[in-house]
Coordinates of C-alpha atoms in Angstrom, one line a residue:
M1 CA 26.0 54.4 -15.8
A2 CA 28.0 55.3 -12.8
S3 CA 29.2 53.1 -10.6
P4 CA 28.0 51.8 -6.6
L5 CA 29.3 53.9 -4.6
T6 CA 29.5 53.3 -0.8
R7 CA 30.9 56.2 1.6
I8 CA 32.9 55.7 4.0
D9 CA 33.4 59.4 5.0
D10 CA 33.1 62.9 2.5
C11 CA 36.4 61.5 1.3
L12 CA 36.9 57.7 1.3
S13 CA 34.7 55.7 -0.6
E14 CA 34.1 52.6 -2.2
R15 CA 33.3 51.2 -5.8
D16 CA 33.8 48.3 -8.0
G17 CA 35.8 46.7 -5.2
R18 CA 38.2 49.1 -4.9
L19 CA 38.8 52.0 -2.0
W20 CA 39.0 55.4 -3.5
M21 CA 40.1 58.9 -2.5
D22 CA 37.9 61.1 -3.8
E23 CA 38.1 60.4 -7.5
V24 CA 41.2 58.6 -7.3
D25 CA 41.3 54.5 -7.2
L26 CA 44.1 53.8 -4.4
C27 CA 44.9 50.7 -5.8
E28 CA 46.1 52.3 -9.1
L29 CA 47.9 54.8 -6.9
A30 CA 49.5 52.4 -5.1
R31 CA 50.6 50.6 -8.6
R32 CA 51.5 54.4 -10.1
F33 CA 54.2 55.3 -6.9
G34 CA 54.5 51.9 -5.3
T35 CA 54.2 51.3 -1.7
P36 CA 54.5 51.9 1.1
L37 CA 53.1 55.4 0.4
Y38 CA 51.3 58.1 2.6
V39 CA 48.5 59.4 0.8
V40 CA 46.6 63.0 1.6
S41 CA 43.4 64.8 0.2
E42 CA 44.0 68.2 -0.5
R43 CA 39.6 68.6 -0.4
R44 CA 39.3 66.9 2.9
L45 CA 42.8 68.9 4.4
R46 CA 40.9 72.3 3.2
D47 CA 37.2 71.0 4.2
N48 CA 38.4 70.3 7.7
L49 CA 40.5 73.6 8.4
G50 CA 36.9 75.1 7.3
R51 CA 35.3 73.3 9.8
I52 CA 37.4 73.9 12.5
R53 CA 37.6 77.6 11.7
G54 CA 33.8 77.8 11.9
A55 CA 33.2 75.4 14.7
F56 CA 35.4 77.7 17.1
A57 CA 34.0 81.1 15.4
T58 CA 30.7 80.1 15.8
A59 CA 31.7 79.4 20.0
W60 CA 33.6 82.4 20.3
T61 CA 31.4 85.2 19.8
V62 CA 32.9 87.8 21.3
G63 CA 36.2 88.4 18.7
D64 CA 38.3 87.0 16.0
V65 CA 39.2 83.6 15.8
R66 CA 42.6 82.5 14.1
V67 CA 43.7 78.6 13.3
L68 CA 47.6 77.9 13.8
P69 CA 48.1 74.1 13.1
S70 CA 50.7 72.9 14.7
L71 CA 53.6 72.1 11.9
K72 CA 55.2 69.0 14.1
A73 CA 51.7 67.4 12.9
N74 CA 52.7 67.4 9.4
L75 CA 56.1 68.5 8.1
S76 CA 55.3 68.6 4.4
L77 CA 56.0 72.1 2.8
A78 CA 52.8 71.5 0.3
L79 CA 50.3 70.8 2.9
R80 CA 51.7 73.6 4.7
R81 CA 51.5 76.0 1.4
L82 CA 48.3 74.9 1.5
L83 CA 47.1 76.1 4.6
T84 CA 48.6 78.8 4.3
V85 CA 46.9 80.1 1.1
E86 CA 43.7 79.0 2.9
G87 CA 44.7 82.2 5.7
A88 CA 46.0 79.9 8.3
G89 CA 48.8 80.4 10.4
C90 CA 50.9 78.1 12.4
D91 CA 52.8 76.6 16.1
T92 CA 56.5 75.5 15.2
F93 CA 58.8 73.8 17.7
G94 CA 62.4 74.3 16.8
P95 CA 64.4 75.8 14.0
G96 CA 63.5 73.6 11.5
E97 CA 59.9 74.1 12.1
L98 CA 60.0 78.0 11.9
H99 CA 62.2 77.2 8.4
A100 CA 59.1 75.5 7.1
A101 CA 56.8 77.7 8.2
L102 CA 59.0 80.7 6.5
A103 CA 59.5 78.8 3.4
A104 CA 55.6 78.0 3.2
G105 CA 54.8 81.3 3.1
V106 CA 53.3 81.9 6.8
P107 CA 52.9 85.7 7.5
P108 CA 55.4 86.0 10.3
A109 CA 52.5 87.7 12.3
L110 CA 51.2 84.3 12.3
I111 CA 53.6 82.2 13.4
S112 CA 54.0 81.5 16.6
V113 CA 57.6 80.1 18.1
N114 CA 56.9 77.7 20.8
G115 CA 58.7 74.8 22.5
S116 CA 61.1 74.8 25.5
S117 CA 65.1 75.1 25.9
K118 CA 64.9 77.8 22.8
D119 CA 68.5 78.8 22.0
A120 CA 69.6 82.1 21.0
A121 CA 70.2 81.3 17.0
L122 CA 66.7 80.4 17.2
I123 CA 65.3 83.4 18.9
E124 CA 67.3 85.7 16.7
R125 CA 65.7 84.2 13.6
A126 CA 62.2 84.4 14.8
V127 CA 62.5 87.9 16.3
T128 CA 64.2 89.5 13.1
A129 CA 61.9 87.3 10.8
G130 CA 58.8 89.2 12.8
A131 CA 57.2 86.2 14.0
R132 CA 55.9 85.6 18.0
V133 CA 57.9 84.0 20.4
T134 CA 56.1 82.0 23.4
L135 CA 58.0 82.0 26.0
D136 CA 58.7 79.1 28.2
S137 CA 60.7 80.5 30.3
E138 CA 62.4 83.9 32.0
R139 CA 65.9 83.0 30.2
E140 CA 64.5 83.0 26.7
L141 CA 62.8 86.7 28.0
D142 CA 66.3 88.0 28.4
L143 CA 67.3 86.2 25.1
V144 CA 64.4 88.1 23.5
I145 CA 65.6 91.3 24.6
E146 CA 68.7 91.2 23.7
A147 CA 68.1 89.9 20.1
A148 CA 65.3 92.3 19.5
A149 CA 68.2 95.4 20.6
A150 CA 70.4 94.1 18.3
A151 CA 68.0 94.0 15.2
G152 CA 66.4 97.7 16.6
V153 CA 62.6 96.2 16.5
R154 CA 60.2 95.7 18.7
A155 CA 59.4 91.7 19.1
P156 CA 56.1 90.6 20.4
V157 CA 56.1 87.6 23.0
R158 CA 53.5 85.7 24.3
L159 CA 53.5 83.6 27.6
R160 CA 53.2 79.9 27.5
L161 CA 51.3 79.1 31.3
R162 CA 51.0 76.1 33.2
P163 CA 47.0 76.3 34.7
D164 CA 46.4 74.6 37.4
Y165 CA 44.1 72.3 36.2
D166 CA 42.2 71.6 39.7
G167 CA 39.3 68.7 39.3
L168 CA 40.9 67.6 36.1
V169 CA 40.7 64.1 37.8
Q170 CA 39.5 61.9 34.4
P171 CA 41.5 59.3 33.7
S172 CA 44.6 60.2 30.9
D173 CA 44.1 57.9 27.9
F174 CA 48.0 57.7 27.7
F175 CA 49.3 57.5 31.1
P176 CA 47.7 54.5 32.8
G177 CA 47.5 55.1 36.4
L178 CA 47.5 58.9 36.2
D179 CA 44.6 61.5 36.1
V180 CA 44.7 64.3 33.1
R181 CA 45.5 66.9 35.9
T182 CA 48.8 64.5 37.1
A183 CA 49.7 64.0 33.1
A184 CA 49.2 67.3 32.2
H185 CA 51.9 68.6 35.0
H186 CA 54.4 65.7 34.1
Y187 CA 54.7 67.7 30.7
K188 CA 57.7 69.9 30.7
P189 CA 56.8 73.0 28.5
G190 CA 55.0 76.2 30.1
I191 CA 56.2 78.7 33.1
P192 CA 54.9 77.8 36.3
T193 CA 52.5 80.5 37.4
E194 CA 54.4 82.0 40.2
Q195 CA 57.4 82.6 37.7
A196 CA 54.8 83.9 34.9
L197 CA 53.8 86.9 37.1
V198 CA 57.6 87.9 37.1
V199 CA 58.4 87.2 33.5
G200 CA 55.1 88.7 32.6
R201 CA 55.9 92.2 34.7
R202 CA 59.5 92.4 33.1
A203 CA 58.2 92.3 29.6
L204 CA 55.6 94.7 30.0
D205 CA 58.4 97.1 31.7
A206 CA 60.9 96.1 28.7
P207 CA 60.8 98.9 25.7
E208 CA 62.3 96.2 23.1
I209 CA 59.0 93.7 23.8
E210 CA 55.3 93.6 23.3
L211 CA 53.3 91.1 25.3
T212 CA 50.2 90.2 23.0
G213 CA 49.0 87.5 24.9
L214 CA 49.1 84.2 27.0
M215 CA 48.7 80.1 25.6
A216 CA 48.3 77.0 27.2
H217 CA 47.9 73.5 26.1
L218 CA 46.4 70.3 27.5
G219 CA 47.3 68.0 24.8
R220 CA 45.1 65.2 23.8
H221 CA 44.8 63.3 27.1
S222 CA 40.8 62.9 26.4
A223 CA 38.2 63.0 24.2
D224 CA 35.6 64.1 26.8
P225 CA 34.2 67.5 26.1
A226 CA 33.8 67.9 29.9
V227 CA 37.5 67.5 30.2
W228 CA 37.9 70.4 27.5
Q229 CA 35.5 72.8 29.1
Q230 CA 37.5 72.2 32.6
M231 CA 40.7 73.0 30.9
A232 CA 39.5 76.5 29.6
S233 CA 38.2 77.3 33.1
S234 CA 41.7 77.0 34.6
F235 CA 43.2 78.6 31.9
A236 CA 40.6 81.3 32.2
G237 CA 41.3 81.5 36.1
V238 CA 45.3 81.7 35.6
V239 CA 44.7 84.3 32.5
A240 CA 42.1 86.6 34.9
R241 CA 45.2 86.6 38.0
C242 CA 47.9 87.4 35.7
C243 CA 45.7 90.3 34.1
T244 CA 45.0 91.5 37.2
E245 CA 48.5 91.9 38.8
W246 CA 49.7 93.3 35.6
A247 CA 46.7 95.8 35.1
W248 CA 47.3 94.7 31.4
R249 CA 44.5 93.4 28.9
P250 CA 45.4 90.4 26.3
R251 CA 45.2 90.9 22.5
E252 CA 45.1 87.3 22.0
L253 CA 44.6 84.3 24.0
D254 CA 45.8 80.7 22.8
V255 CA 44.1 77.5 23.9
G256 CA 46.6 75.1 22.0
G257 CA 45.6 72.3 20.2
G258 CA 45.2 68.5 20.6
F259 CA 41.7 67.9 19.9
P260 CA 40.9 63.9 18.7
A261 CA 40.4 63.2 15.3
P262 CA 36.9 61.8 14.2
R263 CA 37.5 58.1 14.2
D264 CA 39.7 58.8 16.6
P265 CA 42.3 55.6 16.3
T266 CA 44.0 56.7 19.8
A267 CA 40.9 56.5 21.8
P268 CA 41.4 53.3 24.2
S269 CA 37.9 52.5 24.2
G270 CA 37.5 52.5 20.3
R271 CA 35.0 55.2 19.8
P272 CA 34.5 57.9 17.5
A273 CA 35.0 61.4 18.8
E274 CA 32.5 64.0 19.3
P275 CA 31.8 66.6 16.6
I276 CA 34.4 69.2 16.4
A277 CA 31.6 71.8 17.4
R278 CA 31.5 70.1 21.1
Y279 CA 34.8 71.2 21.8
A280 CA 34.8 74.3 20.2
E281 CA 31.9 75.0 22.5
A282 CA 33.4 73.5 25.5
V283 CA 36.6 75.5 25.2
A284 CA 35.7 78.9 23.7
A285 CA 32.1 79.4 25.3
T286 CA 33.4 78.0 28.7
L287 CA 36.5 80.5 28.2
A288 CA 34.6 83.3 27.1
G289 CA 32.2 82.6 30.1
R290 CA 34.8 82.2 33.0
L291 CA 36.8 85.3 31.9
A292 CA 33.6 87.4 32.3
E293 CA 32.8 86.0 35.7
L294 CA 36.7 86.7 36.8
G295 CA 36.3 90.6 36.0
L296 CA 37.7 90.0 32.4
D297 CA 35.6 91.1 29.5
P298 CA 36.6 89.3 26.6
A299 CA 35.3 91.5 24.1
G300 CA 37.8 92.0 21.3
I301 CA 39.8 89.2 22.4
V302 CA 41.1 87.2 19.3
L303 CA 41.2 83.5 20.3
E304 CA 44.0 81.2 19.0
V305 CA 43.5 77.1 18.2
E306 CA 46.3 74.9 17.0
P307 CA 44.7 71.6 15.9
G308 CA 47.2 69.0 14.5
R309 CA 45.6 65.6 14.8
S310 CA 42.1 67.2 14.3
L311 CA 42.6 69.0 11.1
Y312 CA 45.1 66.0 9.3
A313 CA 44.5 63.0 10.6
D314 CA 41.7 61.7 8.4
A315 CA 42.9 63.5 5.8
G316 CA 45.5 61.0 5.1
V317 CA 45.9 57.2 4.4
H318 CA 48.9 55.1 4.8
L319 CA 49.0 52.3 2.0
T320 CA 51.0 48.9 1.8
T321 CA 51.1 45.9 -0.2
V322 CA 50.9 42.4 1.1
R323 CA 54.2 40.3 0.5
G324 CA 52.9 37.2 2.1
L325 CA 50.8 35.2 4.6
K326 CA 51.7 32.4 7.2
H327 CA 49.4 29.9 9.1
Q328 CA 50.3 28.2 12.2
R329 CA 47.8 25.5 13.7
A330 CA 50.2 24.5 16.6
P331 CA 51.0 25.5 19.4
L332 CA 49.0 28.0 18.9
A333 CA 46.7 28.7 15.7
R334 CA 47.9 32.4 14.4
S335 CA 47.8 33.9 11.2
W336 CA 49.9 36.6 9.9
V337 CA 49.8 39.0 6.9
E338 CA 53.1 40.3 6.0
C339 CA 53.2 43.7 4.6
D340 CA 56.1 46.2 2.9
T341 CA 55.6 48.9 5.2
T342 CA 56.3 48.6 9.6
E343 CA 55.2 50.8 12.6
M344 CA 58.4 53.0 12.4
F345 CA 56.5 54.6 9.5
M346 CA 53.3 54.6 11.7
A347 CA 54.6 55.7 15.0
D348 CA 51.5 56.6 16.9
L349 CA 51.3 52.6 17.2
L350 CA 53.8 52.6 19.8
I351 CA 53.9 56.0 21.1
E352 CA 50.1 56.2 21.4
H353 CA 48.8 52.7 21.1
A354 CA 46.5 53.8 18.3
V355 CA 44.5 51.3 16.9
F356 CA 44.2 52.6 13.0
A357 CA 41.3 51.4 10.9
V358 CA 42.4 48.5 8.4
R359 CA 40.7 48.7 5.1
V360 CA 42.1 45.9 2.2
A361 CA 41.3 48.9 -1.0
S362 CA 42.0 46.0 -3.5
R363 CA 38.6 43.9 -2.3
A364 CA 36.5 46.5 -0.8
G365 CA 33.2 45.2 0.0
A366 CA 34.4 41.8 0.3
S367 CA 33.1 39.3 3.3
D368 CA 35.7 38.7 6.0
E369 CA 36.5 35.1 6.5
Q370 CA 39.8 35.2 8.7
I371 CA 41.2 36.4 11.7
A372 CA 44.9 37.8 11.3
D373 CA 48.1 39.9 12.6
V374 CA 49.0 42.5 9.8
V375 CA 52.7 42.9 10.4
G376 CA 55.7 44.4 8.9
I377 CA 58.8 44.5 7.7
S378 CA 61.0 45.8 10.7
C379 CA 63.0 43.0 13.1
G380 CA 60.7 44.7 15.9
F381 CA 57.6 43.3 17.0
D382 CA 55.8 45.3 14.0
V383 CA 52.5 44.6 14.8
L384 CA 50.1 47.2 12.3
A385 CA 46.6 45.5 13.5
S386 CA 46.1 42.8 16.0
Q387 CA 43.5 40.0 15.5
V388 CA 41.8 42.0 12.8
P389 CA 38.8 40.2 10.7
L390 CA 39.8 40.3 6.4
P391 CA 38.5 38.9 3.5
P392 CA 40.8 36.5 1.6
L393 CA 43.8 37.6 0.3
E394 CA 46.5 37.3 -1.5
P395 CA 50.1 39.0 -2.1
G396 CA 49.8 41.8 -4.1
D397 CA 46.7 42.9 -2.7
V398 CA 46.4 46.5 -1.0
I399 CA 46.3 47.7 2.6
A400 CA 45.2 50.9 3.6
F401 CA 45.5 52.6 7.2
L402 CA 42.8 54.9 8.0
D403 CA 43.3 58.2 9.7
T404 CA 47.0 58.5 9.3
G405 CA 47.4 62.0 7.9
A406 CA 49.0 63.7 11.4
Y407 CA 52.4 62.5 12.6
Q408 CA 52.7 59.8 11.1
D409 CA 55.0 60.8 8.6
A410 CA 56.6 63.3 10.7
C411 CA 57.7 60.5 13.2
A412 CA 58.7 58.0 10.4
N413 CA 62.2 56.7 11.2
N414 CA 64.8 55.0 9.4
F415 CA 64.9 51.7 12.1
N416 CA 66.6 48.7 10.3
G417 CA 68.3 51.4 7.7
L418 CA 64.5 51.6 6.0
P419 CA 64.2 54.5 3.5
R420 CA 61.1 56.7 5.0
P421 CA 58.2 56.4 2.3
G422 CA 57.0 59.4 0.0
T423 CA 53.7 61.4 0.2
V424 CA 51.4 61.9 -2.6
L425 CA 48.3 64.6 -2.9
V426 CA 45.2 63.7 -4.1
S427 CA 43.4 66.9 -5.8
G428 CA 40.3 65.6 -7.3
D429 CA 41.0 62.9 -10.0
R430 CA 44.8 63.8 -9.9
A431 CA 47.5 62.6 -8.1
E432 CA 51.3 64.0 -7.4
W433 CA 54.2 64.0 -5.3
I434 CA 54.6 66.1 -2.8
K435 CA 57.2 64.3 -0.9
R436 CA 60.0 62.0 -2.8
P437 CA 60.7 58.4 -0.9
E438 CA 63.8 58.3 0.6
T439 CA 66.6 56.0 -0.7
V440 CA 68.8 53.4 1.1
E441 CA 72.0 55.5 -0.1
A442 CA 70.1 59.0 1.4
V443 CA 69.5 57.2 4.8
F444 CA 73.3 56.6 5.0
A445 CA 74.7 59.8 3.5
R446 CA 75.3 61.1 6.6
D447 CA 78.0 58.7 7.7
I448 CA 81.2 59.2 7.4
V449 CA 84.0 56.7 7.9
P450 CA 87.5 58.0 8.8
A451 CA 90.5 57.4 6.7
H452 CA 92.2 55.0 8.9
L453 CA 89.3 52.4 8.5
Q454 CA 89.1 52.6 4.7

């Protein structure tokens, strides 16, 4: 007889008192591979890509849609290869991410080499590979012209813009006291509009350059679709101004990423996000309509989107094992569940004050009988979950933090000399390493002790 099954989502379920990812028992996975451990569902990642692509294709009825997942959200080459096979391009920052994209077989024409303060070596690598360089300054244009001339090629470039975002007066989720517009303009990348008008004109006049499109990225300041609608309208305004002044038409427009993950662990309200179709409609349909109003027919323009967290987050969990339990009655009643992981391996606990859902994988469905802090192994505050309801626990129980597929592995660090966890990919009923766990020896492998200190 089939085991009773309670669905958490399309990927996670509870059966026989255990938490499962697809057809794999996560407690068995923790026993087999050890903890702490990142785990990613191949099926969920593929499905998420299809949902995002489909939602934007439905909303952008005037042209094709390309999905360029931000590589910074998850640096695992196996996952990047999976997305490459599915036809996705990618957004990269810096030489490491460009290397990863090329190593994973991303077609160079589908790579956006983004980011501020690019050096000549990075631009030369991008130009010779055939990737598109998303310019962040006039200085970068000069470097691309030089690299293209040396290589004897015509280099495709786009401009990263800084729209005005007038009217975005809603509070930013990440910057207390700031509205979205002000918080967005504190972020460094992008070319101010007046400078962009000059850079674009120069790019169009340079025989070494092919200006293919324009790009903007608001980021995850709000989960309110109305914010994204205003973002698209403001982007349309600066796009139309550029096109009018240059007498030019873009082949592609890139609206960046930042769309929230479904359970949205970074939402201060704790509310889940709207379906991705709502954000696609707010961005894509608004952009098309506003461009038409401003005299720029969007027909045939390719829309590009760069989802990171909304693609990866709910495809991953982070597993940890309970090591000990502490209880205190006075002077302040408190209970702690000590685990073998740390906030250093779930950086959004610190960076974005995320609240990841906690599931006791080894006691799925058990009644909650205590309130406790789940804490980690570093000497920081290391509170992984504060005052959460939990069933009775014992050392050896396995806890899963949900929605950790985006940024947590990529941002993990070696505070206290801790080796970073490995990553396992679940494919149906199979599980295998896609990133080996780090060793203590590897943590210190870069260190050199001079001879006179030996």
